[in-house]
Coordinates of C-alpha atoms in Angstrom, one line a residue:
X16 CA 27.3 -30.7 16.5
X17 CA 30.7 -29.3 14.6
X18 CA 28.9 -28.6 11.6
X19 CA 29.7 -24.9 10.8
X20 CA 27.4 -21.8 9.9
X21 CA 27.9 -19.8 7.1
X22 CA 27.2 -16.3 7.9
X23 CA 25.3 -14.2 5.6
X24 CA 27.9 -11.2 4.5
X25 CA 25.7 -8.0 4.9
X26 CA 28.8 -6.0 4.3
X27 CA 28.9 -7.3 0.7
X28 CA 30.4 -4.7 -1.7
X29 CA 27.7 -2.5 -3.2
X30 CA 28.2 -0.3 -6.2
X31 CA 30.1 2.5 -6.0
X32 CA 28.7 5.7 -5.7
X33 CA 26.8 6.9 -8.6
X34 CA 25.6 9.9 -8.0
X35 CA 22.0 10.5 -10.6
X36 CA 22.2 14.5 -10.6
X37 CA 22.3 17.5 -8.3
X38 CA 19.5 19.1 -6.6
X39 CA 19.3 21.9 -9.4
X40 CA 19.1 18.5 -11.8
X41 CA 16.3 17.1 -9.2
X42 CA 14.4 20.7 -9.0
X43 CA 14.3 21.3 -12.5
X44 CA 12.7 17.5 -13.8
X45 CA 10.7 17.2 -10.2
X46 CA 7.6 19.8 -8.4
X47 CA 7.4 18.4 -5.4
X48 CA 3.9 17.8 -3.8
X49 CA 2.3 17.3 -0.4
X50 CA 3.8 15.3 2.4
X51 CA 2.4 12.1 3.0
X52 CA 4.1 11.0 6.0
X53 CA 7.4 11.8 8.4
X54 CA 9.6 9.9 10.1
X55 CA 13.1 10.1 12.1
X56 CA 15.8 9.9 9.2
X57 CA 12.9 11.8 6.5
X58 CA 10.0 12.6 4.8
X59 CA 7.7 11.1 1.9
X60 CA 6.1 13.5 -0.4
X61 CA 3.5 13.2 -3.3
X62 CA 5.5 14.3 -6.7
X63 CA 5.4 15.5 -10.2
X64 CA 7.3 15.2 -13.4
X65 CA 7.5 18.7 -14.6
X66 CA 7.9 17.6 -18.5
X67 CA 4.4 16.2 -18.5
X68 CA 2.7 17.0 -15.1
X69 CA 3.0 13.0 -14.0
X70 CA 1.6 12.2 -10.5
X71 CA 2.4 9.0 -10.1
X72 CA 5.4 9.5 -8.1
X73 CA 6.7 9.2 -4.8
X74 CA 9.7 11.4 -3.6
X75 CA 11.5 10.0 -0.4
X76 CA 13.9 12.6 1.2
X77 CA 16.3 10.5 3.5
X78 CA 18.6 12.6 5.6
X79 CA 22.4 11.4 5.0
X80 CA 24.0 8.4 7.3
X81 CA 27.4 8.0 6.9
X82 CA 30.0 9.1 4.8
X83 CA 28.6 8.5 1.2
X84 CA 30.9 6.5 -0.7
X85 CA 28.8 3.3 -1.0
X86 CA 25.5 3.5 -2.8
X87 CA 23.0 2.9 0.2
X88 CA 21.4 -0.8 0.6
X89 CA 18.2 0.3 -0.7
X90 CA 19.0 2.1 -3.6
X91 CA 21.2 -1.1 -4.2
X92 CA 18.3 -3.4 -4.2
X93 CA 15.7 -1.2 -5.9
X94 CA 18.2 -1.1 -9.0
X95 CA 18.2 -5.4 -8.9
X96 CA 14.3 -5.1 -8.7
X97 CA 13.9 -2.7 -11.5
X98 CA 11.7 -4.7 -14.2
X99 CA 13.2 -5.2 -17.6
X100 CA 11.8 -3.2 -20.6
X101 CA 7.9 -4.5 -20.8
X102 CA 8.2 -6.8 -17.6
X103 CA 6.2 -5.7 -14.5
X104 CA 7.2 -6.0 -10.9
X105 CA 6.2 -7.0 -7.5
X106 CA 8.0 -4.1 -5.8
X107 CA 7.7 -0.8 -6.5
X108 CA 9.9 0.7 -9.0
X109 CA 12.8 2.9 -8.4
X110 CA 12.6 5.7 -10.8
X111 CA 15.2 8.0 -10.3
X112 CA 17.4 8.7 -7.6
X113 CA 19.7 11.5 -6.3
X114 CA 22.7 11.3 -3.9
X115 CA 23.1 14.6 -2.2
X116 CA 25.6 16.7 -0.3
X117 CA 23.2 16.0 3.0
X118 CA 20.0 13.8 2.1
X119 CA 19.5 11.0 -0.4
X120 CA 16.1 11.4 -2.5
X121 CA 13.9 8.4 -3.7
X122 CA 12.2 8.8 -6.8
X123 CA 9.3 5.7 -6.5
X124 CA 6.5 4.8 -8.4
X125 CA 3.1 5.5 -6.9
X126 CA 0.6 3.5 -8.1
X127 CA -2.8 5.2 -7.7
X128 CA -5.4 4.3 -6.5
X129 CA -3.9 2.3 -3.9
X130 CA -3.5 1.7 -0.3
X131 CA -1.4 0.0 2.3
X132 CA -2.8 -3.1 3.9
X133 CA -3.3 -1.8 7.2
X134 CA -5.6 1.0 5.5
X135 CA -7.4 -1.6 3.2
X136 CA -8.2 -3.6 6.4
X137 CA -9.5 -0.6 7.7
X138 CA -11.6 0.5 4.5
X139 CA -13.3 -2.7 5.4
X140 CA -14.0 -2.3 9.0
X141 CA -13.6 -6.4 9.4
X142 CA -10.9 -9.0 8.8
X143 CA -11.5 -10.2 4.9
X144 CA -13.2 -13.1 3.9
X145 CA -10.7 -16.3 3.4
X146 CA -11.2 -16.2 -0.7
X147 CA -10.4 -12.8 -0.8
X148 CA -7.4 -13.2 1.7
X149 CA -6.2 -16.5 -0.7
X150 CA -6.2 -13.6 -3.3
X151 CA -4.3 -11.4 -1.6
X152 CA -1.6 -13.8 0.1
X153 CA -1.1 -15.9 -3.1
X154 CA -0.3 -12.5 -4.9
X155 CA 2.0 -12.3 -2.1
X156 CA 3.8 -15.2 -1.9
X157 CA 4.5 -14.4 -6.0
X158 CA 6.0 -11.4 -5.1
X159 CA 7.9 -12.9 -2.7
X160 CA 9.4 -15.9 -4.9
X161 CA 10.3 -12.8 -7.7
X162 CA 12.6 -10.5 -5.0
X163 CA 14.1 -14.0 -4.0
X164 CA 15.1 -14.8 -7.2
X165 CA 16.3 -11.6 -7.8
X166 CA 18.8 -11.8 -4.8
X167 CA 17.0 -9.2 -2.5
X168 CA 15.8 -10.5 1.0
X169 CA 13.1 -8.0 2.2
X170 CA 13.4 -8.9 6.2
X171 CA 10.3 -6.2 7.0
X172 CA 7.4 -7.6 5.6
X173 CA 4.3 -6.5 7.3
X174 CA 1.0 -5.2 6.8
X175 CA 2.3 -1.5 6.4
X176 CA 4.9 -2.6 3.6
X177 CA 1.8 -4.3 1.7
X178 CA 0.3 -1.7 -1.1
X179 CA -3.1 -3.1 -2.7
X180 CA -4.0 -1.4 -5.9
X181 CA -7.5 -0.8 -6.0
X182 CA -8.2 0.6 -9.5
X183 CA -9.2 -3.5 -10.8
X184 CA -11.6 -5.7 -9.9
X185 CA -8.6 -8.0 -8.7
X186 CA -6.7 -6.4 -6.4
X187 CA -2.6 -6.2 -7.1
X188 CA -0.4 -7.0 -4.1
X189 CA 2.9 -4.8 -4.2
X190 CA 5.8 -4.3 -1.8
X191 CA 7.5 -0.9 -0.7
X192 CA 10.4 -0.2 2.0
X193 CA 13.3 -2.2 1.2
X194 CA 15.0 -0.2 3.8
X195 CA 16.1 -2.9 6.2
X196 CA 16.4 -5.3 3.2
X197 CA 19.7 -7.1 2.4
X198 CA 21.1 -9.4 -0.2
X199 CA 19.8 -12.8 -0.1
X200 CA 21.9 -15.3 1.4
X201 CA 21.7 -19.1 2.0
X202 CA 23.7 -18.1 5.5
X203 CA 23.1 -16.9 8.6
X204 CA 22.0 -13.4 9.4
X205 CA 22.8 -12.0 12.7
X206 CA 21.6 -8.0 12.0
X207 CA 18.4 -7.7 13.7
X208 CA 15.4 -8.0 11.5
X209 CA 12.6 -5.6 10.5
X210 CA 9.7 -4.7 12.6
X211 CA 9.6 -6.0 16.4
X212 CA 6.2 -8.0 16.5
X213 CA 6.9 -9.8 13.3
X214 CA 9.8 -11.0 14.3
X215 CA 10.5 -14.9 14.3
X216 CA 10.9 -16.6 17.2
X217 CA 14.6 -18.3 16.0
X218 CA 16.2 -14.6 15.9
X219 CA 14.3 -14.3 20.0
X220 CA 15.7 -17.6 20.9
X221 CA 18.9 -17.5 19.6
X222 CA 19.9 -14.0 17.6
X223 CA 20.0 -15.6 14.4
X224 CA 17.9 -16.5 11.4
X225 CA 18.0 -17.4 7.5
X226 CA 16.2 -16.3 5.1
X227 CA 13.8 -18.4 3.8
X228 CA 12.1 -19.2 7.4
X229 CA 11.8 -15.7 8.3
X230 CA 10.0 -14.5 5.1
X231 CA 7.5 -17.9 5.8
X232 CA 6.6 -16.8 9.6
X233 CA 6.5 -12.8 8.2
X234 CA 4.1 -13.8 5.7
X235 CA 2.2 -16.0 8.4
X236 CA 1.9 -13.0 10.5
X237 CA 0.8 -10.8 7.7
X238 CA -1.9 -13.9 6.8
X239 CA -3.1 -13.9 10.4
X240 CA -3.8 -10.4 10.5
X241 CA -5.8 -10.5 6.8
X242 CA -8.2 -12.9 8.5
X243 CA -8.3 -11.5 11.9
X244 CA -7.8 -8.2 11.9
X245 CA -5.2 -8.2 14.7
X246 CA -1.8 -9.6 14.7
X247 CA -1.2 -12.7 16.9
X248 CA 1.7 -11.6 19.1
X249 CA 2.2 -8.4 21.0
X250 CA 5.8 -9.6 22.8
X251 CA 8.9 -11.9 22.3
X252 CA 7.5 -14.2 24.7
X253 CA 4.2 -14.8 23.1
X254 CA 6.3 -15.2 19.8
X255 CA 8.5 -18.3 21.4
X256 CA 5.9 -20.0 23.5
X257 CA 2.4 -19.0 22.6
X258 CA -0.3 -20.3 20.0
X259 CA -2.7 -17.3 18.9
X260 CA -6.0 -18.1 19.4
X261 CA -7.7 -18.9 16.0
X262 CA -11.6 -17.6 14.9
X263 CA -14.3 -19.8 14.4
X264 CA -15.5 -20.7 10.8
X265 CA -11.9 -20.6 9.5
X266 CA -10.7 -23.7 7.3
X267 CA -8.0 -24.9 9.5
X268 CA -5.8 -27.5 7.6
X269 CA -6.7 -27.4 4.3
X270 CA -3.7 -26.7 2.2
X271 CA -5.9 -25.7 -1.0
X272 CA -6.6 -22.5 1.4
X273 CA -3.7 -20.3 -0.6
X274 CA -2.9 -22.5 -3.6

């Protein structure tokens, strides 16, 4: 075929730099808490407004890539996410943020009590029951039709990005880690995509992928894993050619399973 691909254009220009305050600025509104996990490029720490003692707050400390000039993606597509006065959102909100001489710091809302999917999975000690998985994935699909709409592309969703408030009798789906999210594009995108064994199988095949297929299989995987308690592929090659094997007493087919 001649027909030609548009190429999603990652490199689109972001904001310039904007820098929200210094670390005096950042140590004199901001205690900083317990850390809550570690990783290769930073740190995630419990925090606390100082004014009024609020806890629910997350502070990420990202040690600096490059040279700085550009606001970096995330930041970028937090600030599109941010609800309007009164709104509520699907992600979790960017707070504050601060662009330092050697680390960028993340302030995030931390809704409490929550936990990640993975963890709620675990709480339960068995893959969930297919109402409350309709729940859950309905919630998500939601979210995922709001970033959308706002422009943002995701590109990790998983079971670890997943937070489920648990302070309702409903539980509230919400999203976190926009770090290897982009802008959303009707194009082709040929930067590699989130997490390995989530991956779709177009981007295996071929080393490309759009947008609105990849979210679908990610949410798929995600799905499978609600109701089984295991994800369905542990390789690329199980991901091109492979059917997962499916439990009994499921409702195969029916498409009133997530509406």
């Amino acid at each position: 075929s001649s027909e030609r691909m548009s190429t999603a254009n990652e490199s689109e220009q972001r904001p310039r730099k904007r820098s929200s305050g210094s670390s005096t600025a950042f140590e004199a509104k901001y205690t900083e808490g317990v850390m809550l996990g570690e990783g290769g490029f930073g740190s995630v720490y419990a925090g606390y407004r100082k004014d009024d003692n609020l806890p629910d707050m997350t502070l990420l400390r990202w040690k600096k890539m490059g040279n700085g000039i550009l606001i970096p993606m995330e930041v970028a597509l937090l600030l599109k996410l941010r609800p309007a006065a009164a709104e509520t959102s699907a992600a979790v909100t960017l707070l504050d943020w601060y662009d330092l001489d050697d680390e960028l710091i993340l302030v995030l809302e931390r809704p409490d009590p929550c936990m990640d999917l993975v963890d709620y999975m675990n709480s339960r000690g068995s893959a969930l029951p297919e109402q409350e998985a309709k729940i859950i994935v309905k919630q998500l699909v939601d979210a995922l039709i709001e970033i959308h709409s706002r422009g943002v592309f995701h590109r990790d969703i998983k079971m670890d990005n997943i937070l489920i408030e648990i302070g309702n009798d409903v539980p509230r789906v919400r999203l976190i880690d926009f770090g290897c999210g982009t802008y959303l594009s009707e194009g082709i995108y040929i930067k590699e995509q989130g997490t390995y064994i989530y991956g779709s199988p177009e981007w295996f095949l071929n080393g490309l992928y759009r947008a609105g297929p990849t979210t679908v299989w990610q949410l798929g995987v995600v799905l499978y894993g609600i109701l089984h308690r295991a994800l369905p592929f542990q390789n690329s090659t199980e991901i091109i050619y492979e059917n997962p094997p499916i439990r009994d007493g499921l409702s195969l087919g029916k498409s009133q399973n997530i509406q």
